[in-house]
JSON list of C-alpha atoms in Angstrom, two decimals:
[
{"chain": "G", "resi": 45, "resn": "MET", "atom": "CA", "xyz": [90.38, 94.23, 118.73]},
{"chain": "G", "resi": 46, "resn": "THR", "atom": "CA", "xyz": [87.10, 94.27, 120.61]},
{"chain": "G", "resi": 47, "resn": "ALA", "atom": "CA", "xyz": [83.96, 92.55, 119.38]},
{"chain": "G", "resi": 48, "resn": "GLN", "atom": "CA", "xyz": [82.28, 95.84, 118.50]},
{"chain": "G", "resi": 49, "resn": "HIS", "atom": "CA", "xyz": [85.16, 96.72, 116.18]},
{"chain": "G", "resi": 50, "resn": "ALA", "atom": "CA", "xyz": [85.36, 93.31, 114.52]},
{"chain": "G", "resi": 51, "resn": "ASP", "atom": "CA", "xyz": [82.82, 94.22, 111.85]},
{"chain": "G", "resi": 52, "resn": "ASP", "atom": "CA", "xyz": [84.57, 97.48, 110.97]},
{"chain": "G", "resi": 53, "resn": "GLU", "atom": "CA", "xyz": [87.79, 95.97, 109.70]},
{"chain": "G", "resi": 54, "resn": "ALA", "atom": "CA", "xyz": [88.82, 92.35, 109.89]},
{"chain": "G", "resi": 55, "resn": "PRO", "atom": "CA", "xyz": [92.41, 91.77, 110.94]},
{"chain": "G", "resi": 56, "resn": "LEU", "atom": "CA", "xyz": [94.89, 90.43, 108.45]},
{"chain": "G", "resi": 57, "resn": "PRO", "atom": "CA", "xyz": [95.11, 86.64, 108.40]},
{"chain": "G", "resi": 58, "resn": "PRO", "atom": "CA", "xyz": [97.39, 85.24, 111.09]},
{"chain": "G", "resi": 59, "resn": "LEU", "atom": "CA", "xyz": [100.96, 84.43, 110.22]},
{"chain": "G", "resi": 60, "resn": "PRO", "atom": "CA", "xyz": [101.91, 80.77, 110.30]},
{"chain": "G", "resi": 61, "resn": "PRO", "atom": "CA", "xyz": [104.01, 79.86, 113.32]},
{"chain": "G", "resi": 62, "resn": "ILE", "atom": "CA", "xyz": [107.72, 80.26, 112.81]},
{"chain": "G", "resi": 63, "resn": "GLN", "atom": "CA", "xyz": [109.78, 77.16, 113.43]},
{"chain": "G", "resi": 64, "resn": "PHE", "atom": "CA", "xyz": [113.51, 77.15, 113.82]},
{"chain": "G", "resi": 65, "resn": "PRO", "atom": "CA", "xyz": [115.44, 73.99, 113.02]},
{"chain": "G", "resi": 66, "resn": "ASP", "atom": "CA", "xyz": [117.10, 72.16, 115.85]},
{"chain": "G", "resi": 67, "resn": "ILE", "atom": "CA", "xyz": [120.64, 73.48, 116.18]},
{"chain": "G", "resi": 68, "resn": "ALA", "atom": "CA", "xyz": [122.02, 69.99, 115.47]},
{"chain": "G", "resi": 69, "resn": "GLN", "atom": "CA", "xyz": [119.99, 69.91, 112.23]},
{"chain": "G", "resi": 70, "resn": "PHE", "atom": "CA", "xyz": [120.92, 73.43, 111.17]},
{"chain": "G", "resi": 71, "resn": "GLU", "atom": "CA", "xyz": [121.51, 73.75, 107.41]},
{"chain": "G", "resi": 72, "resn": "PRO", "atom": "CA", "xyz": [122.92, 77.21, 106.62]},
{"chain": "G", "resi": 73, "resn": "ASN", "atom": "CA", "xyz": [121.84, 77.25, 102.96]},
{"chain": "G", "resi": 74, "resn": "ARG", "atom": "CA", "xyz": [118.24, 76.30, 103.70]},
{"chain": "G", "resi": 75, "resn": "PHE", "atom": "CA", "xyz": [117.96, 78.65, 106.65]},
{"chain": "G", "resi": 76, "resn": "ALA", "atom": "CA", "xyz": [119.49, 81.52, 104.65]},
{"chain": "G", "resi": 77, "resn": "TYR", "atom": "CA", "xyz": [116.79, 81.05, 102.01]},
{"chain": "G", "resi": 78, "resn": "ASP", "atom": "CA", "xyz": [114.04, 81.11, 104.68]},
{"chain": "G", "resi": 79, "resn": "PHE", "atom": "CA", "xyz": [115.72, 84.07, 106.39]},
{"chain": "G", "resi": 80, "resn": "VAL", "atom": "CA", "xyz": [115.65, 86.10, 103.17]},
{"chain": "G", "resi": 81, "resn": "GLY", "atom": "CA", "xyz": [111.93, 85.31, 102.82]},
{"chain": "G", "resi": 82, "resn": "VAL", "atom": "CA", "xyz": [111.24, 86.63, 106.31]},
{"chain": "G", "resi": 83, "resn": "GLY", "atom": "CA", "xyz": [113.20, 89.80, 105.54]},
{"chain": "G", "resi": 84, "resn": "GLU", "atom": "CA", "xyz": [111.39, 90.35, 102.25]},
{"chain": "G", "resi": 85, "resn": "ALA", "atom": "CA", "xyz": [107.99, 89.84, 103.90]},
{"chain": "G", "resi": 86, "resn": "TRP", "atom": "CA", "xyz": [108.90, 92.41, 106.56]},
{"chain": "G", "resi": 87, "resn": "ALA", "atom": "CA", "xyz": [110.13, 94.87, 103.92]},
{"chain": "G", "resi": 88, "resn": "ALA", "atom": "CA", "xyz": [106.88, 94.53, 101.96]},
{"chain": "G", "resi": 89, "resn": "ALA", "atom": "CA", "xyz": [104.77, 94.99, 105.09]},
{"chain": "G", "resi": 90, "resn": "ALA", "atom": "CA", "xyz": [106.81, 98.02, 106.15]},
{"chain": "G", "resi": 91, "resn": "ALA", "atom": "CA", "xyz": [106.39, 99.57, 102.69]},
{"chain": "G", "resi": 92, "resn": "ALA", "atom": "CA", "xyz": [102.62, 98.99, 102.78]},
{"chain": "G", "resi": 93, "resn": "LEU", "atom": "CA", "xyz": [102.46, 100.56, 106.22]},
{"chain": "G", "resi": 94, "resn": "GLU", "atom": "CA", "xyz": [104.49, 103.57, 105.11]},
{"chain": "G", "resi": 95, "resn": "LEU", "atom": "CA", "xyz": [102.20, 104.09, 102.13]},
{"chain": "G", "resi": 96, "resn": "MET", "atom": "CA", "xyz": [99.15, 103.98, 104.37]},
{"chain": "G", "resi": 97, "resn": "GLU", "atom": "CA", "xyz": [100.70, 106.39, 106.86]},
{"chain": "G", "resi": 98, "resn": "GLU", "atom": "CA", "xyz": [101.47, 108.83, 104.04]},
{"chain": "G", "resi": 99, "resn": "GLY", "atom": "CA", "xyz": [97.91, 108.44, 102.75]},
{"chain": "G", "resi": 100, "resn": "ARG", "atom": "CA", "xyz": [96.39, 109.30, 106.12]},
{"chain": "G", "resi": 101, "resn": "LYS", "atom": "CA", "xyz": [96.39, 113.04, 105.41]},
{"chain": "G", "resi": 102, "resn": "VAL", "atom": "CA", "xyz": [94.92, 112.45, 101.95]},
{"chain": "G", "resi": 103, "resn": "VAL", "atom": "CA", "xyz": [92.02, 110.45, 103.38]},
{"chain": "G", "resi": 104, "resn": "LEU", "atom": "CA", "xyz": [91.40, 113.08, 106.03]},
{"chain": "G", "resi": 105, "resn": "ALA", "atom": "CA", "xyz": [91.56, 115.94, 103.49]},
{"chain": "G", "resi": 106, "resn": "LYS", "atom": "CA", "xyz": [89.03, 114.21, 101.22]},
{"chain": "G", "resi": 107, "resn": "LEU", "atom": "CA", "xyz": [86.67, 113.68, 104.14]},
{"chain": "G", "resi": 108, "resn": "ILE", "atom": "CA", "xyz": [87.04, 117.32, 105.23]},
{"chain": "G", "resi": 109, "resn": "GLN", "atom": "CA", "xyz": [86.17, 118.43, 101.69]},
{"chain": "G", "resi": 110, "resn": "LYS", "atom": "CA", "xyz": [83.19, 116.05, 101.66]},
{"chain": "G", "resi": 111, "resn": "HIS", "atom": "CA", "xyz": [81.85, 117.47, 104.92]},
{"chain": "G", "resi": 112, "resn": "GLN", "atom": "CA", "xyz": [82.44, 121.05, 103.84]},
{"chain": "G", "resi": 113, "resn": "ALA", "atom": "CA", "xyz": [80.50, 120.39, 100.63]},
{"chain": "G", "resi": 114, "resn": "GLU", "atom": "CA", "xyz": [77.65, 118.78, 102.57]},
{"chain": "G", "resi": 115, "resn": "GLY", "atom": "CA", "xyz": [77.47, 121.87, 104.80]},
{"chain": "G", "resi": 116, "resn": "TYR", "atom": "CA", "xyz": [76.67, 124.28, 101.98]},
{"chain": "G", "resi": 117, "resn": "THR", "atom": "CA", "xyz": [73.07, 125.49, 101.70]},
{"chain": "G", "resi": 118, "resn": "ALA", "atom": "CA", "xyz": [71.39, 128.21, 99.74]},
{"chain": "G", "resi": 119, "resn": "SER", "atom": "CA", "xyz": [71.35, 130.52, 102.75]},
{"chain": "G", "resi": 120, "resn": "ALA", "atom": "CA", "xyz": [74.68, 129.64, 104.40]},
{"chain": "G", "resi": 121, "resn": "LYS", "atom": "CA", "xyz": [78.29, 129.42, 103.35]},
{"chain": "G", "resi": 122, "resn": "GLY", "atom": "CA", "xyz": [78.67, 126.01, 104.96]},
{"chain": "G", "resi": 123, "resn": "LEU", "atom": "CA", "xyz": [80.81, 124.55, 107.70]},
{"chain": "G", "resi": 124, "resn": "SER", "atom": "CA", "xyz": [83.98, 126.10, 108.95]},
{"chain": "G", "resi": 125, "resn": "ARG", "atom": "CA", "xyz": [87.20, 124.22, 108.27]},
{"chain": "G", "resi": 126, "resn": "GLN", "atom": "CA", "xyz": [87.39, 123.14, 111.92]},
{"chain": "G", "resi": 127, "resn": "ALA", "atom": "CA", "xyz": [83.80, 121.91, 112.01]},
{"chain": "G", "resi": 128, "resn": "ALA", "atom": "CA", "xyz": [84.35, 119.94, 108.78]},
{"chain": "G", "resi": 129, "resn": "GLU", "atom": "CA", "xyz": [87.57, 118.47, 110.20]},
{"chain": "G", "resi": 130, "resn": "ASP", "atom": "CA", "xyz": [85.78, 117.45, 113.41]},
{"chain": "G", "resi": 131, "resn": "ARG", "atom": "CA", "xyz": [83.14, 115.66, 111.33]},
{"chain": "G", "resi": 132, "resn": "ALA", "atom": "CA", "xyz": [85.82, 114.05, 109.15]},
{"chain": "G", "resi": 133, "resn": "LEU", "atom": "CA", "xyz": [87.68, 112.73, 112.20]},
{"chain": "G", "resi": 134, "resn": "ALA", "atom": "CA", "xyz": [84.42, 111.19, 113.45]},
{"chain": "G", "resi": 135, "resn": "ASP", "atom": "CA", "xyz": [83.47, 109.82, 110.03]},
{"chain": "G", "resi": 136, "resn": "PRO", "atom": "CA", "xyz": [83.08, 106.01, 109.89]},
{"chain": "G", "resi": 137, "resn": "GLU", "atom": "CA", "xyz": [85.20, 105.96, 106.73]},
{"chain": "G", "resi": 138, "resn": "TYR", "atom": "CA", "xyz": [88.13, 107.54, 108.63]},
{"chain": "G", "resi": 139, "resn": "ARG", "atom": "CA", "xyz": [87.68, 105.10, 111.50]},
{"chain": "G", "resi": 140, "resn": "LYS", "atom": "CA", "xyz": [87.75, 102.21, 109.02]},
{"chain": "G", "resi": 141, "resn": "PHE", "atom": "CA", "xyz": [90.96, 103.60, 107.52]},
{"chain": "G", "resi": 142, "resn": "LEU", "atom": "CA", "xyz": [92.54, 103.89, 110.98]},
{"chain": "G", "resi": 143, "resn": "LEU", "atom": "CA", "xyz": [91.64, 100.28, 111.81]},
{"chain": "G", "resi": 144, "resn": "LYS", "atom": "CA", "xyz": [93.18, 99.13, 108.54]},
{"chain": "G", "resi": 145, "resn": "LEU", "atom": "CA", "xyz": [96.28, 101.18, 109.33]},
{"chain": "G", "resi": 146, "resn": "ARG", "atom": "CA", "xyz": [96.44, 99.54, 112.77]},
{"chain": "G", "resi": 147, "resn": "ASN", "atom": "CA", "xyz": [96.24, 96.08, 111.20]},
{"chain": "G", "resi": 148, "resn": "HIS", "atom": "CA", "xyz": [99.09, 96.88, 108.82]},
{"chain": "G", "resi": 149, "resn": "ARG", "atom": "CA", "xyz": [101.19, 98.33, 111.63]},
{"chain": "G", "resi": 150, "resn": "GLU", "atom": "CA", "xyz": [100.63, 95.18, 113.69]},
{"chain": "G", "resi": 151, "resn": "ARG", "atom": "CA", "xyz": [101.62, 92.96, 110.74]},
{"chain": "G", "resi": 152, "resn": "SER", "atom": "CA", "xyz": [104.76, 94.98, 110.08]},
{"chain": "G", "resi": 153, "resn": "ASN", "atom": "CA", "xyz": [105.71, 94.73, 113.76]},
{"chain": "G", "resi": 154, "resn": "GLN", "atom": "CA", "xyz": [105.05, 90.97, 113.80]},
{"chain": "G", "resi": 155, "resn": "LEU", "atom": "CA", "xyz": [107.30, 90.47, 110.80]},
{"chain": "G", "resi": 156, "resn": "ARG", "atom": "CA", "xyz": [109.98, 92.67, 112.36]},
{"chain": "G", "resi": 157, "resn": "VAL", "atom": "CA", "xyz": [109.92, 90.41, 115.43]},
{"chain": "G", "resi": 158, "resn": "ARG", "atom": "CA", "xyz": [110.39, 87.41, 113.13]},
{"chain": "G", "resi": 159, "resn": "TRP", "atom": "CA", "xyz": [113.31, 89.10, 111.40]},
{"chain": "G", "resi": 160, "resn": "ASP", "atom": "CA", "xyz": [114.95, 89.89, 114.73]},
{"chain": "G", "resi": 161, "resn": "SER", "atom": "CA", "xyz": [114.28, 86.34, 115.94]},
{"chain": "G", "resi": 162, "resn": "CYS", "atom": "CA", "xyz": [115.99, 84.90, 112.88]},
{"chain": "G", "resi": 163, "resn": "LYS", "atom": "CA", "xyz": [119.04, 87.07, 113.54]},
{"chain": "G", "resi": 164, "resn": "MET", "atom": "CA", "xyz": [119.06, 85.98, 117.17]},
{"chain": "G", "resi": 165, "resn": "TYR", "atom": "CA", "xyz": [118.78, 82.31, 116.14]},
{"chain": "G", "resi": 166, "resn": "VAL", "atom": "CA", "xyz": [121.81, 82.65, 113.85]},
{"chain": "G", "resi": 167, "resn": "GLU", "atom": "CA", "xyz": [123.78, 84.17, 116.72]},
{"chain": "G", "resi": 168, "resn": "LEU", "atom": "CA", "xyz": [122.75, 81.31, 119.00]},
{"chain": "G", "resi": 169, "resn": "VAL", "atom": "CA", "xyz": [123.87, 78.77, 116.40]},
{"chain": "G", "resi": 170, "resn": "ARG", "atom": "CA", "xyz": [127.20, 80.55, 116.00]},
{"chain": "G", "resi": 171, "resn": "SER", "atom": "CA", "xyz": [127.68, 80.60, 119.78]},
{"chain": "G", "resi": 172, "resn": "LYS", "atom": "CA", "xyz": [126.81, 76.89, 120.05]},
{"chain": "G", "resi": 173, "resn": "MET", "atom": "CA", "xyz": [129.21, 76.00, 117.24]},
{"chain": "G", "resi": 174, "resn": "ALA", "atom": "CA", "xyz": [132.00, 78.01, 118.86]},
{"chain": "G", "resi": 175, "resn": "THR", "atom": "CA", "xyz": [131.34, 76.30, 122.18]},
{"chain": "G", "resi": 176, "resn": "ASP", "atom": "CA", "xyz": [131.40, 72.89, 120.50]},
{"chain": "G", "resi": 177, "resn": "ARG", "atom": "CA", "xyz": [134.73, 73.70, 118.81]},
{"chain": "G", "resi": 178, "resn": "ALA", "atom": "CA", "xyz": [136.19, 74.87, 122.11]},
{"chain": "G", "resi": 179, "resn": "GLU", "atom": "CA", "xyz": [135.05, 71.70, 123.83]},
{"chain": "G", "resi": 180, "resn": "MET", "atom": "CA", "xyz": [136.65, 69.57, 121.11]},
{"chain": "G", "resi": 181, "resn": "THR", "atom": "CA", "xyz": [140.05, 71.25, 121.61]},
{"chain": "G", "resi": 182, "resn": "MET", "atom": "CA", "xyz": [139.87, 70.67, 125.38]},
{"chain": "G", "resi": 183, "resn": "ARG", "atom": "CA", "xyz": [139.59, 66.91, 125.02]}
]
């Protein structure tokens, strides 16, 4: 986000860094609990994002109606639908909504990366354990 946009909509607070346990210290029960938490956080963020995406048309429609109403005068019928939509798309309120939507999309994507990283970590642990077992049988 550029400096000029920083005042419009502050980004969501940063996520704490994710830390995977050393493979030698891996505790399946503890990691499974943490893994579920990551998945639930991603699910909540994805649901919030979906709700915002569905609300995008509602926000735009309300702004179009606002601009059409502002265009009415005693001597004129007001703005055309297209002119009102153009004004709504340029409205600071719509821009603020889009920035908020962007922040939620970014958060959902960040949590998805964490979810995928957790799955990858489990696969790495499984691979390491299989390699260790194979090495033990070779001795």
